[in-house]
Every structure is written in C-alpha cells, then in structure tokens.
mmCIF file of C-alpha atoms in Angstrom:
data_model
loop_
_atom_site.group_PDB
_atom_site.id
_atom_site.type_symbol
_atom_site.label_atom_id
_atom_site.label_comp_id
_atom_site.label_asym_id
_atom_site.label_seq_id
_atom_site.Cartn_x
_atom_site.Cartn_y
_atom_site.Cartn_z
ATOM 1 C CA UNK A 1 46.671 -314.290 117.667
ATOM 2 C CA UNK A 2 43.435 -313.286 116.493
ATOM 3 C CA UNK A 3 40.012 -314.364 117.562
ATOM 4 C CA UNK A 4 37.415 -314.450 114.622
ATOM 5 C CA UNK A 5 34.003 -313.707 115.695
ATOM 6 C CA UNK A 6 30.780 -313.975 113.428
ATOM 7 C CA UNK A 7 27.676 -312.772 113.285
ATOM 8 C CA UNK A 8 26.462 -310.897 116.812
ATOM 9 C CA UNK A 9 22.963 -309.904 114.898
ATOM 10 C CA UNK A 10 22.266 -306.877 118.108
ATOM 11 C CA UNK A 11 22.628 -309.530 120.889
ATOM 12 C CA UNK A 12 24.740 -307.634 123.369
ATOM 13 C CA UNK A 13 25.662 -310.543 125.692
ATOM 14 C CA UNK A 14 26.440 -312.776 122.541
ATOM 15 C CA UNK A 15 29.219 -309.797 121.643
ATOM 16 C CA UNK A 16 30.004 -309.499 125.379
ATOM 17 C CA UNK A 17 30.848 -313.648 125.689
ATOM 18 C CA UNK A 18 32.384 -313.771 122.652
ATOM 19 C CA UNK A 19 35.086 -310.415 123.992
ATOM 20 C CA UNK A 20 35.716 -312.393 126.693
ATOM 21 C CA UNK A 21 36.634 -315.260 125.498
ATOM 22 C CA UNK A 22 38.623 -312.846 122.558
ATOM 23 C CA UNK A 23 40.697 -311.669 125.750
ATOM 24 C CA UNK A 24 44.474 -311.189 124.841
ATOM 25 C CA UNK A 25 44.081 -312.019 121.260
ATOM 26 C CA UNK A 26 42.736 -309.074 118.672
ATOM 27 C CA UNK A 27 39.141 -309.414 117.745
ATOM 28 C CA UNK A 28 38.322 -309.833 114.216
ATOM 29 C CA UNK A 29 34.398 -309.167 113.823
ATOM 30 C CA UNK A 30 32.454 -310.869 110.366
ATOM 31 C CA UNK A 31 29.914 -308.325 110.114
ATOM 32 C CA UNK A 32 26.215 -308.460 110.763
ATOM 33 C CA UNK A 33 26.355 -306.725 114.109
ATOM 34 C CA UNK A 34 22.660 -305.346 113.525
ATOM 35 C CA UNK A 35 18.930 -306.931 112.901
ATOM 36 C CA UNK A 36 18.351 -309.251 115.738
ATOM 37 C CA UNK A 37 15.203 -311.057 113.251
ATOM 38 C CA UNK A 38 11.616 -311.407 114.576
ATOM 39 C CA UNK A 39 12.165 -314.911 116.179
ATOM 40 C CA UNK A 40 14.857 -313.655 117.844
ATOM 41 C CA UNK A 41 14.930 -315.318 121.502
ATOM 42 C CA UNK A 42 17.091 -312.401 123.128
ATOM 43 C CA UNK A 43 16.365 -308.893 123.536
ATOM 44 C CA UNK A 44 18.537 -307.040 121.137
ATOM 45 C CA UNK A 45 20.220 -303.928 120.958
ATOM 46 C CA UNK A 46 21.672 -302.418 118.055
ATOM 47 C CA UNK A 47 22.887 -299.381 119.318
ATOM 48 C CA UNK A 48 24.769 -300.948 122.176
ATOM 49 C CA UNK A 49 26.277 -303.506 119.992
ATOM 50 C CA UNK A 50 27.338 -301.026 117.344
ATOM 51 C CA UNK A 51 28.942 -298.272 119.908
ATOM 52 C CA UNK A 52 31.155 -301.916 121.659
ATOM 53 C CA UNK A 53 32.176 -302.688 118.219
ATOM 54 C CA UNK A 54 32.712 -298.941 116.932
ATOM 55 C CA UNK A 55 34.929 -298.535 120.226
ATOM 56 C CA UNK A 56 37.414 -301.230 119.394
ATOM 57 C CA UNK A 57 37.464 -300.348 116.137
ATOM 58 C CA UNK A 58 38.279 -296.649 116.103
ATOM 59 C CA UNK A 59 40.764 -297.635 118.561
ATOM 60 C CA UNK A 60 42.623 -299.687 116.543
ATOM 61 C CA UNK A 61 41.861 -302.686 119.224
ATOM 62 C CA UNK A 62 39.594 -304.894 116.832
ATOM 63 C CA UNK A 63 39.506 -305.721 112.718
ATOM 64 C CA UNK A 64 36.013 -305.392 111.364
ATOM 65 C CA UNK A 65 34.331 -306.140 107.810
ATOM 66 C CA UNK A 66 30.989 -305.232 106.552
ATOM 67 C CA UNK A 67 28.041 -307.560 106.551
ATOM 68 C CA UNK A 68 24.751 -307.909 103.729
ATOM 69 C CA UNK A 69 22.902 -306.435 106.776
ATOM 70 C CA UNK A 70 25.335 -303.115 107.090
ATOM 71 C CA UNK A 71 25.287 -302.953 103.370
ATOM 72 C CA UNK A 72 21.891 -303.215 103.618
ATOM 73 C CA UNK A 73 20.989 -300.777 105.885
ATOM 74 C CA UNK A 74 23.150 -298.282 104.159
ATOM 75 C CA UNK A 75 20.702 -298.451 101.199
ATOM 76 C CA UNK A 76 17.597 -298.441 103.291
ATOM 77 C CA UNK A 77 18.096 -295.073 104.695
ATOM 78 C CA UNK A 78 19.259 -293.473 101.688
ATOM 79 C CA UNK A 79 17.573 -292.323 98.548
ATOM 80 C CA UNK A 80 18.932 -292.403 94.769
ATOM 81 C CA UNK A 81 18.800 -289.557 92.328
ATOM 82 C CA UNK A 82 14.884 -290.628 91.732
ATOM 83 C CA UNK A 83 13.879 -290.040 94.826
ATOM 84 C CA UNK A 84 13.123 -294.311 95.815
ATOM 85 C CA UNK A 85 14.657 -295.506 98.451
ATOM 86 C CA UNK A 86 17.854 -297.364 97.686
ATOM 87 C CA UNK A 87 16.395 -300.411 99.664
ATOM 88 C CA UNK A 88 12.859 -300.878 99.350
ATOM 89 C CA UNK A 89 10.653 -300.547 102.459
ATOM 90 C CA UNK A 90 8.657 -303.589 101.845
ATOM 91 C CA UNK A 91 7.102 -305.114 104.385
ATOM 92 C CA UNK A 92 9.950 -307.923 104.299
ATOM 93 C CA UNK A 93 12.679 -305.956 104.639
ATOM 94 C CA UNK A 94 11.121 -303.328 107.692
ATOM 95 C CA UNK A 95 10.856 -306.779 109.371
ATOM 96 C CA UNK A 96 14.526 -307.832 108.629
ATOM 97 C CA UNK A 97 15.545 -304.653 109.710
ATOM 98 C CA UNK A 98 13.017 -303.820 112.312
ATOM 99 C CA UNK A 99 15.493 -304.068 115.415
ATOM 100 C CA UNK A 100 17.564 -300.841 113.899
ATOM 101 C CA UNK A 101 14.537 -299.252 113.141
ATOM 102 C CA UNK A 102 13.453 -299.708 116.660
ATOM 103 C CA UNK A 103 16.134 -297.933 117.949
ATOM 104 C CA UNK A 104 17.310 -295.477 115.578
ATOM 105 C CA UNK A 105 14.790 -294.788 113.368
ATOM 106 C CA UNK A 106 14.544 -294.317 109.758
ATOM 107 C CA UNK A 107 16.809 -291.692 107.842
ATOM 108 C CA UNK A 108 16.878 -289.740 111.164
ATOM 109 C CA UNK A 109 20.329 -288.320 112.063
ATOM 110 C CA UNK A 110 21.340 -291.260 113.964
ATOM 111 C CA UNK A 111 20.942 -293.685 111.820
ATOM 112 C CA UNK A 112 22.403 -291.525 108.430
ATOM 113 C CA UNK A 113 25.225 -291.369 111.302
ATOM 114 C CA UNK A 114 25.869 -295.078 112.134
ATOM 115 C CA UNK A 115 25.497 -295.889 108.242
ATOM 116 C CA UNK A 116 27.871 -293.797 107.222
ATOM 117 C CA UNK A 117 30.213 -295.119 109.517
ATOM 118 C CA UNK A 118 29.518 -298.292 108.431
ATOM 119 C CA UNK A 119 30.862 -296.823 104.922
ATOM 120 C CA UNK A 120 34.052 -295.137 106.430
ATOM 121 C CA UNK A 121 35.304 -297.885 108.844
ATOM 122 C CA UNK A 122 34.169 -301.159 107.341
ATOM 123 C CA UNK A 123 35.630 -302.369 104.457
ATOM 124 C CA UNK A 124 34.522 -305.273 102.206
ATOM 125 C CA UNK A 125 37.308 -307.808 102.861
ATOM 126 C CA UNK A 126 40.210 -307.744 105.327
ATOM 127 C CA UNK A 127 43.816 -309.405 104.196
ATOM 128 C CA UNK A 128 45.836 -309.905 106.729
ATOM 129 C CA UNK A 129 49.597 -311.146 107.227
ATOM 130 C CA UNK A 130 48.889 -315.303 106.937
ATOM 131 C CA UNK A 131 44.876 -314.729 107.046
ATOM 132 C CA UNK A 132 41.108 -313.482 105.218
ATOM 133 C CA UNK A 133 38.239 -312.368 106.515
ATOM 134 C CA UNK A 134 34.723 -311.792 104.342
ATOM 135 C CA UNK A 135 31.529 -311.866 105.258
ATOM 136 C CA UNK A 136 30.372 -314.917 102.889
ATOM 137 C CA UNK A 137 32.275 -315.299 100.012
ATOM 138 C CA UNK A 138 36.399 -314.905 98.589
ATOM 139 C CA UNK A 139 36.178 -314.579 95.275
ATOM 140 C CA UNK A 140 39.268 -313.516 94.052
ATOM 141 C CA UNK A 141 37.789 -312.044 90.422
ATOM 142 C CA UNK A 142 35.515 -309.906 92.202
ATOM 143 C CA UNK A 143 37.815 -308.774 94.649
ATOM 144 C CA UNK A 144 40.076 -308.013 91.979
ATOM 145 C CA UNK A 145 37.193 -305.985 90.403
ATOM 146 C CA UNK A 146 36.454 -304.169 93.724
ATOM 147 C CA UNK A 147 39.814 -303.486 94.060
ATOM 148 C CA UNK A 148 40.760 -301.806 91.079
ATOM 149 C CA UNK A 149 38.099 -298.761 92.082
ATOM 150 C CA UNK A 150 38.783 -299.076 95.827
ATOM 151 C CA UNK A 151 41.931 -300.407 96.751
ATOM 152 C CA UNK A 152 41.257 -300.236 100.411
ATOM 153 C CA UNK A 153 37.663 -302.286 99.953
ATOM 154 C CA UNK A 154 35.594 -299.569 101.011
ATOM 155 C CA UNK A 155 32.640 -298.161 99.349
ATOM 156 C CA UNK A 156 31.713 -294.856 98.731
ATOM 157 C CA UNK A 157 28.200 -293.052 98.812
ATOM 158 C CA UNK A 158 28.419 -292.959 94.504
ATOM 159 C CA UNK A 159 29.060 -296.578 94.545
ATOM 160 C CA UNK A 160 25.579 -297.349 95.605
ATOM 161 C CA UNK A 161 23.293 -296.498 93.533
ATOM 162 C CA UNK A 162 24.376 -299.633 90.544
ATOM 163 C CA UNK A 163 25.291 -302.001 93.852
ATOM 164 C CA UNK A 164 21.566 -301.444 94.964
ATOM 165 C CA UNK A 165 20.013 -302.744 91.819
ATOM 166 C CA UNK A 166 23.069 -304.677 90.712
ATOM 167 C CA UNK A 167 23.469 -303.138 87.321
ATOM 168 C CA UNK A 168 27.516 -303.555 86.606
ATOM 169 C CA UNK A 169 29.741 -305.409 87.576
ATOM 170 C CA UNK A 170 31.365 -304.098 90.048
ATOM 171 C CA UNK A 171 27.870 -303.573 92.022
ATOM 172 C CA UNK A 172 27.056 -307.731 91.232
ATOM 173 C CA UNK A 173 30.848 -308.058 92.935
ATOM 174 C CA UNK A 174 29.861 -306.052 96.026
ATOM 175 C CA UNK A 175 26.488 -308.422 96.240
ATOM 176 C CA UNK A 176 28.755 -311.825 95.564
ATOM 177 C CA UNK A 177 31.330 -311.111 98.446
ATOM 178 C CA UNK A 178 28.731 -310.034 100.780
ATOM 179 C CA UNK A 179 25.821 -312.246 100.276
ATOM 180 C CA UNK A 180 27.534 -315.331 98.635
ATOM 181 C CA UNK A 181 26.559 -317.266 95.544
ATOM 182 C CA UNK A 182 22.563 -318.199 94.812
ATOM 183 C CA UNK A 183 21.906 -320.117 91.795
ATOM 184 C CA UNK A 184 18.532 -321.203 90.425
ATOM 185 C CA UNK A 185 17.282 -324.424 90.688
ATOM 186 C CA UNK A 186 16.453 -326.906 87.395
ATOM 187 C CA UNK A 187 13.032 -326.300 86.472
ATOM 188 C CA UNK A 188 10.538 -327.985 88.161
ATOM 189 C CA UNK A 189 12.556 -328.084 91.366
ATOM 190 C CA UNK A 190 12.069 -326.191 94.224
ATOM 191 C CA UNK A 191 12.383 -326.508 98.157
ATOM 192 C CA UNK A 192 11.344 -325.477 101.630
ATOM 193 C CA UNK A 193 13.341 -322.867 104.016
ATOM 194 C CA UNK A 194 13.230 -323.103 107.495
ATOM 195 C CA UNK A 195 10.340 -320.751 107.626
ATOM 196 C CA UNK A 196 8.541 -323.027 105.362
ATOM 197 C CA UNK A 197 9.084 -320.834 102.008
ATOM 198 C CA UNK A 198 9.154 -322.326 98.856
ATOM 199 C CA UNK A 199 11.706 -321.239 97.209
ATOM 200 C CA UNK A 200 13.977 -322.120 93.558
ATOM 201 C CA UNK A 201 17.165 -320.703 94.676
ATOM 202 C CA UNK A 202 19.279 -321.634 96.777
ATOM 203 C CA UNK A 203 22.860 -320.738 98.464
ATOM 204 C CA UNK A 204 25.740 -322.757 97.229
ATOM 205 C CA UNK A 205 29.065 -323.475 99.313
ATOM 206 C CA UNK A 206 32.483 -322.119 97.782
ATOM 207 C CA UNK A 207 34.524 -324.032 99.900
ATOM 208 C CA UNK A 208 33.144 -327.060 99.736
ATOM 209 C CA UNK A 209 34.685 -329.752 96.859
ATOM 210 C CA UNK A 210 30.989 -331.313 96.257
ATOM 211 C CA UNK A 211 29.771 -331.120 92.841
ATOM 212 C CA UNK A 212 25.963 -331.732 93.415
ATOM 213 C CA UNK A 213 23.140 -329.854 93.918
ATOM 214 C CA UNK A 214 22.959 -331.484 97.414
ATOM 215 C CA UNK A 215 26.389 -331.463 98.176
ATOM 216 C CA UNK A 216 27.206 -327.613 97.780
ATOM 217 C CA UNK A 217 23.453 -326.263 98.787
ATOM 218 C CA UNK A 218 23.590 -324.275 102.412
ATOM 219 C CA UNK A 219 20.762 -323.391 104.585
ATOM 220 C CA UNK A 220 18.127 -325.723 103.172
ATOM 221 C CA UNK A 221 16.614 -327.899 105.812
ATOM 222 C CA UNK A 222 15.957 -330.980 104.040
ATOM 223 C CA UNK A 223 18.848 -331.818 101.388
ATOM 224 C CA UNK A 224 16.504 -334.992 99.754
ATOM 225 C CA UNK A 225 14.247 -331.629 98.001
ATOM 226 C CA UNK A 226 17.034 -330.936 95.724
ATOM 227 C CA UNK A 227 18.317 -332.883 92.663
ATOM 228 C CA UNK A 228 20.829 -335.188 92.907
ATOM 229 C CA UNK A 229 23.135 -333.761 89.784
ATOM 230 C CA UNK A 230 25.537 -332.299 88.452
ATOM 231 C CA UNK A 231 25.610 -328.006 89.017
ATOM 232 C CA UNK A 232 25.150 -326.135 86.167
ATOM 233 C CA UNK A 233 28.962 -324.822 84.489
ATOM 234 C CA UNK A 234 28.071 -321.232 85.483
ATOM 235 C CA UNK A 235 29.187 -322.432 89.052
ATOM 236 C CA UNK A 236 32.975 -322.420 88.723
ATOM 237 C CA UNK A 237 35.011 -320.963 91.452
ATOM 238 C CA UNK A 238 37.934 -319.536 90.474
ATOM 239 C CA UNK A 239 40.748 -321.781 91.148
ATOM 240 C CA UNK A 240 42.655 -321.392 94.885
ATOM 241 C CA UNK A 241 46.157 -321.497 94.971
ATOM 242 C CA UNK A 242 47.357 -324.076 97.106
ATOM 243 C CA UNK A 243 49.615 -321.220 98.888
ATOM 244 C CA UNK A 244 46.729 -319.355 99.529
ATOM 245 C CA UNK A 245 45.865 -317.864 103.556
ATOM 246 C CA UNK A 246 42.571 -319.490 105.205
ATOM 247 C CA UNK A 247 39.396 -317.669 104.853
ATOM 248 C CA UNK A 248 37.046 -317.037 107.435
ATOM 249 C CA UNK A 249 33.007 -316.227 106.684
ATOM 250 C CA UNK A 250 29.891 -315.958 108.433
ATOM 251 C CA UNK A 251 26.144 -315.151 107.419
ATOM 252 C CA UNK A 252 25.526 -318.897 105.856
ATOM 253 C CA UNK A 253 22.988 -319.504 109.404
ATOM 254 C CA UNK A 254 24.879 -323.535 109.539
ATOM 255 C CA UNK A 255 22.472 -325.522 111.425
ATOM 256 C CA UNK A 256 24.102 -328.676 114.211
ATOM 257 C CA UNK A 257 27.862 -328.043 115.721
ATOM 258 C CA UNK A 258 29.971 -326.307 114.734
ATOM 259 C CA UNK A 259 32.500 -328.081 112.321
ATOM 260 C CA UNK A 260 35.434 -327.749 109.698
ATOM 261 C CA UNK A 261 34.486 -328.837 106.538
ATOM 262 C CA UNK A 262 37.742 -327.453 104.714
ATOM 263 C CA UNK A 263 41.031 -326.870 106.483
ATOM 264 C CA UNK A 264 41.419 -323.464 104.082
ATOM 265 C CA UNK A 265 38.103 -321.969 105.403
ATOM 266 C CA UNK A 266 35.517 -321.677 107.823
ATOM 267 C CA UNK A 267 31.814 -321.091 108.386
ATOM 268 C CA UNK A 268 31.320 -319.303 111.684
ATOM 269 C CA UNK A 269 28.295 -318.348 111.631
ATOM 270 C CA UNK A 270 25.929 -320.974 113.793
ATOM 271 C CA UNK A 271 23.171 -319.073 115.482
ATOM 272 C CA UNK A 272 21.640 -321.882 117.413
ATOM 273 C CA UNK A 273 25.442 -323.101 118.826
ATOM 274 C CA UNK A 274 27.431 -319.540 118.574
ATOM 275 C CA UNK A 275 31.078 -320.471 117.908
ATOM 276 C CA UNK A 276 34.731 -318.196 117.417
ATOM 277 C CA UNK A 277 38.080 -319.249 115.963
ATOM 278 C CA UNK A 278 41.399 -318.269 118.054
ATOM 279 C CA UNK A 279 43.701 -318.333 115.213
ATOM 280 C CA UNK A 280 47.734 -318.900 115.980
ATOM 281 C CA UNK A 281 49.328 -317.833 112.628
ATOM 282 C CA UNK A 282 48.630 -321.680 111.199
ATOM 283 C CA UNK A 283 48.434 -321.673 107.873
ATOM 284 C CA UNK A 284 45.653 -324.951 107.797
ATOM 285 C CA UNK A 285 42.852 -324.638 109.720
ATOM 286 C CA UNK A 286 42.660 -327.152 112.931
ATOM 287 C CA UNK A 287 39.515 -328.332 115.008
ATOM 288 C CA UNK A 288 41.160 -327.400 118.342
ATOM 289 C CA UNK A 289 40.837 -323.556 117.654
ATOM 290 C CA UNK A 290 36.990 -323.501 116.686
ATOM 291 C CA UNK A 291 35.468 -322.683 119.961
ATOM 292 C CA UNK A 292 31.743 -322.827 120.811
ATOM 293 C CA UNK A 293 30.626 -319.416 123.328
ATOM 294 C CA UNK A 294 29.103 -320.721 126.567
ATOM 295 C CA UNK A 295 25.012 -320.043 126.777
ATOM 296 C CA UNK A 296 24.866 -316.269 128.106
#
C-alpha cells in the first residue's frame, strides 16, 4: 500500500498529519513541499519540511516527484550563461517564493544545496508497479519526449536553461507535466481568479471527459465567466489506454471536498480541506480510499 500525499506548501504539521495517517503504508509525496504563499494561515517552514521529506527519501522510506515550485526554485537561484537569473526576481515571484527566501536565502549555499537536491532526488514522474504519480499532468507524448534524454525523469543543470524560457520541446514538456495545460481564452473573454485577477487563460482538466470551456476549466471561481463552447482542437489529449495504471496529481488548488471525478485519476491537491489517497494495488480508483487529514 501506498499513501499519496499532495501538496504540503512548508506547513510542517500538514506533512506531520498527513505521516501519520501514511503509517504502515509507503508515502508517496506530489511535490510542492516549499512556498507557504502570503495568505498563508499557518506558520511555515521550508527547511523543516524539506529535511522530513529529504529523510524518507534518501532512506528509501518514501517516493517523491518534483513540483512547478521545486522546478521553480531551481531556476530562481541560478543564473544562465548571460548572467539573468534563470527565474526572474520580479516582485511576483519573490512573493511566491518568499517563505524559502525567508529561510534560506537567495543563491546562498543552502539554498544552491537544497536545489540541487531537488535535481538529484526528484524526478519528473514516478511509474510504479499498478500506479503514476505527477505533479499536474500525464501526458504520455511528453513523457515520451522527456524520456528519451532522461530515462530516469530527472533533469540536469544543462537542461535548464531552454526549460526556463521554454524554447524546445523538450523544455515546453518539462513545463506541461509540471504545471499542466493553460490555454487562451476566445477573444473578448476573460475572467476573475480568486485574488480578483483578470485573467484570459485559464487551466484546463486532462482527466476530465467535458468538452467545454466550462466543463474542463480548473481553479476559476465563477464557471458562468467563461464561454459555453466547444475548446479549441489544439486541446487533444492523447488517447489513454483503457489498460492504463491510475494517475495521481496535485497543484490544481480544487476548491469544496474532496471528490473523484474519474476513477483513472485524482486531484489531491485541496488546500482549504487537505486530503491523501491510501492506495491497495486497485487498478480503478474508489471513494473509500480518498481520505481528508484532520484540522492540525
């Protein structure tokens, strides 16, 4: 048995509940264990967070994949051959990232240190015997694509340079599988995030079989804002064979409680009603084995 757990975003007695409940199963972490966010109602702690997971890990005790926010912070604190930062320090993304900042600084030894571990022990996808795990999105193309240069699905530091401004294919793979699918919206069409941003694109489900605008959008508060038609043909998913293990994401911030919408893969990821999956080798995904953690 494993026991999938999502997103822990620095909150040390999120990881903590979620470990105990994981008791006599293997945990199997989604990535995203840094950058609490600045509405973040807990105090976070990257560092203690990272050395839990990095123990289980190194061990051999826990599975582990890499998150946008790893991948992320891997390019913040590292230049290119130009001399600009990989990630830009914008004002947007110190703030994203400001937690990890907070406690390890910027480029300093301990946080080249933790990011390059993030390189070495996390890879990009996990395939296990009857089961996936990916931070947001199997795409079988892509991982194909991945593959082919890194068979075990981790990156190296000369990878990073074309993933950090997406300028082949392989680096537009890297951004698909770890920060899904966004698609613009028709012109003329637009909506409102949940910190009131207007914004023209928006995330789109993989897993789900709707065919609208509204029924594959994620993480937009108010559905009616988007058209009610048809998406555009550049939004195919590759076709899944019906043999095919379950998948298990996180990072798509799913608002109400935690549900199944497809019995071949699962959203973990609900900050506001924190939930795991204790999975028993079955090959369709049941309601029974979604769990919700208990308030810390």
């Amino acid at each position: 048995m494993i026991t999938v757990i999502p997103d822990i975003h620095a909150d040390p007695r999120l990881l903590e509940a979620s470990l105990s409940m994981a008791a006599g199963s293997m945990p199997a972490f989604l990535g995203d264990f840094i950058d609490a966010g600045a509405t973040a109602s807990y105090k976070p702690d990257d560092a203690a967070v990272l050395s839990s997971v990095r123990r289980l890990v190194d061990a051999g005790e826990a599975l582990a994949v890499m998150g946008n926010h790893e991948l992320n912070a891997i390019l913040f604190h590292r230049k290119g051959s130009d001399g600009r930062w990989l990630r830009a320090h914008s004002d947007k993304n110190c703030k994203q990232h400001r937690s990890f900042i907070d406690a390890l600084g910027i480029a300093t030894p301990a946080a080249l240190e933790w990011t390059g571990w993030f390189l070495s022990a996390l890879p990009l996808w996990h395939e296990g015997e009857g089961f996936r795990l990916v931070h947001a999105c199997w795409s079988e193309p892509d991982i194909a694509l991945i593959r082919a240069r890194r068979p075990d699905g981790r990156l190296r530091l000369e990878d990073l340079p074309e993933i950090a401004d997406e300028s082949t294919d392989f680096g537009r793979a890297v951004k698909l599988i770890t920060s899904g699918r966004e698609e613009l919206l028709p012109e003329g069409r637009s909506f409102r995030d949940k910190n009131g941003h207007l914004r023209r694109h928006v995330r789109l489900s993989w897993w789900r079989q709707g065919h609208s605008w509204r029924d594959a959008a994620l993480s937009v508060p108010d559905p009616e804002e988007l058209p009610d038609s048809p998406l555009p043909a550049s939004f195919t998913p590759a076709p899944r064979p019906a043999d095919a293990p379950p998948v298990f994401v996180g990072h798509y911030k799913m608002d109400g409680v935690p549900r199944l919408e497809a019995d071949h893969a699962v959203c973990l990821d609900y900050p506001h009603a924190p939930c795991l999956y204790r999975w028993r080798g079955e090959a369709r995904l049941v309601g029974e084995n979604l769990h919700v953690v208990p308030s810390q």
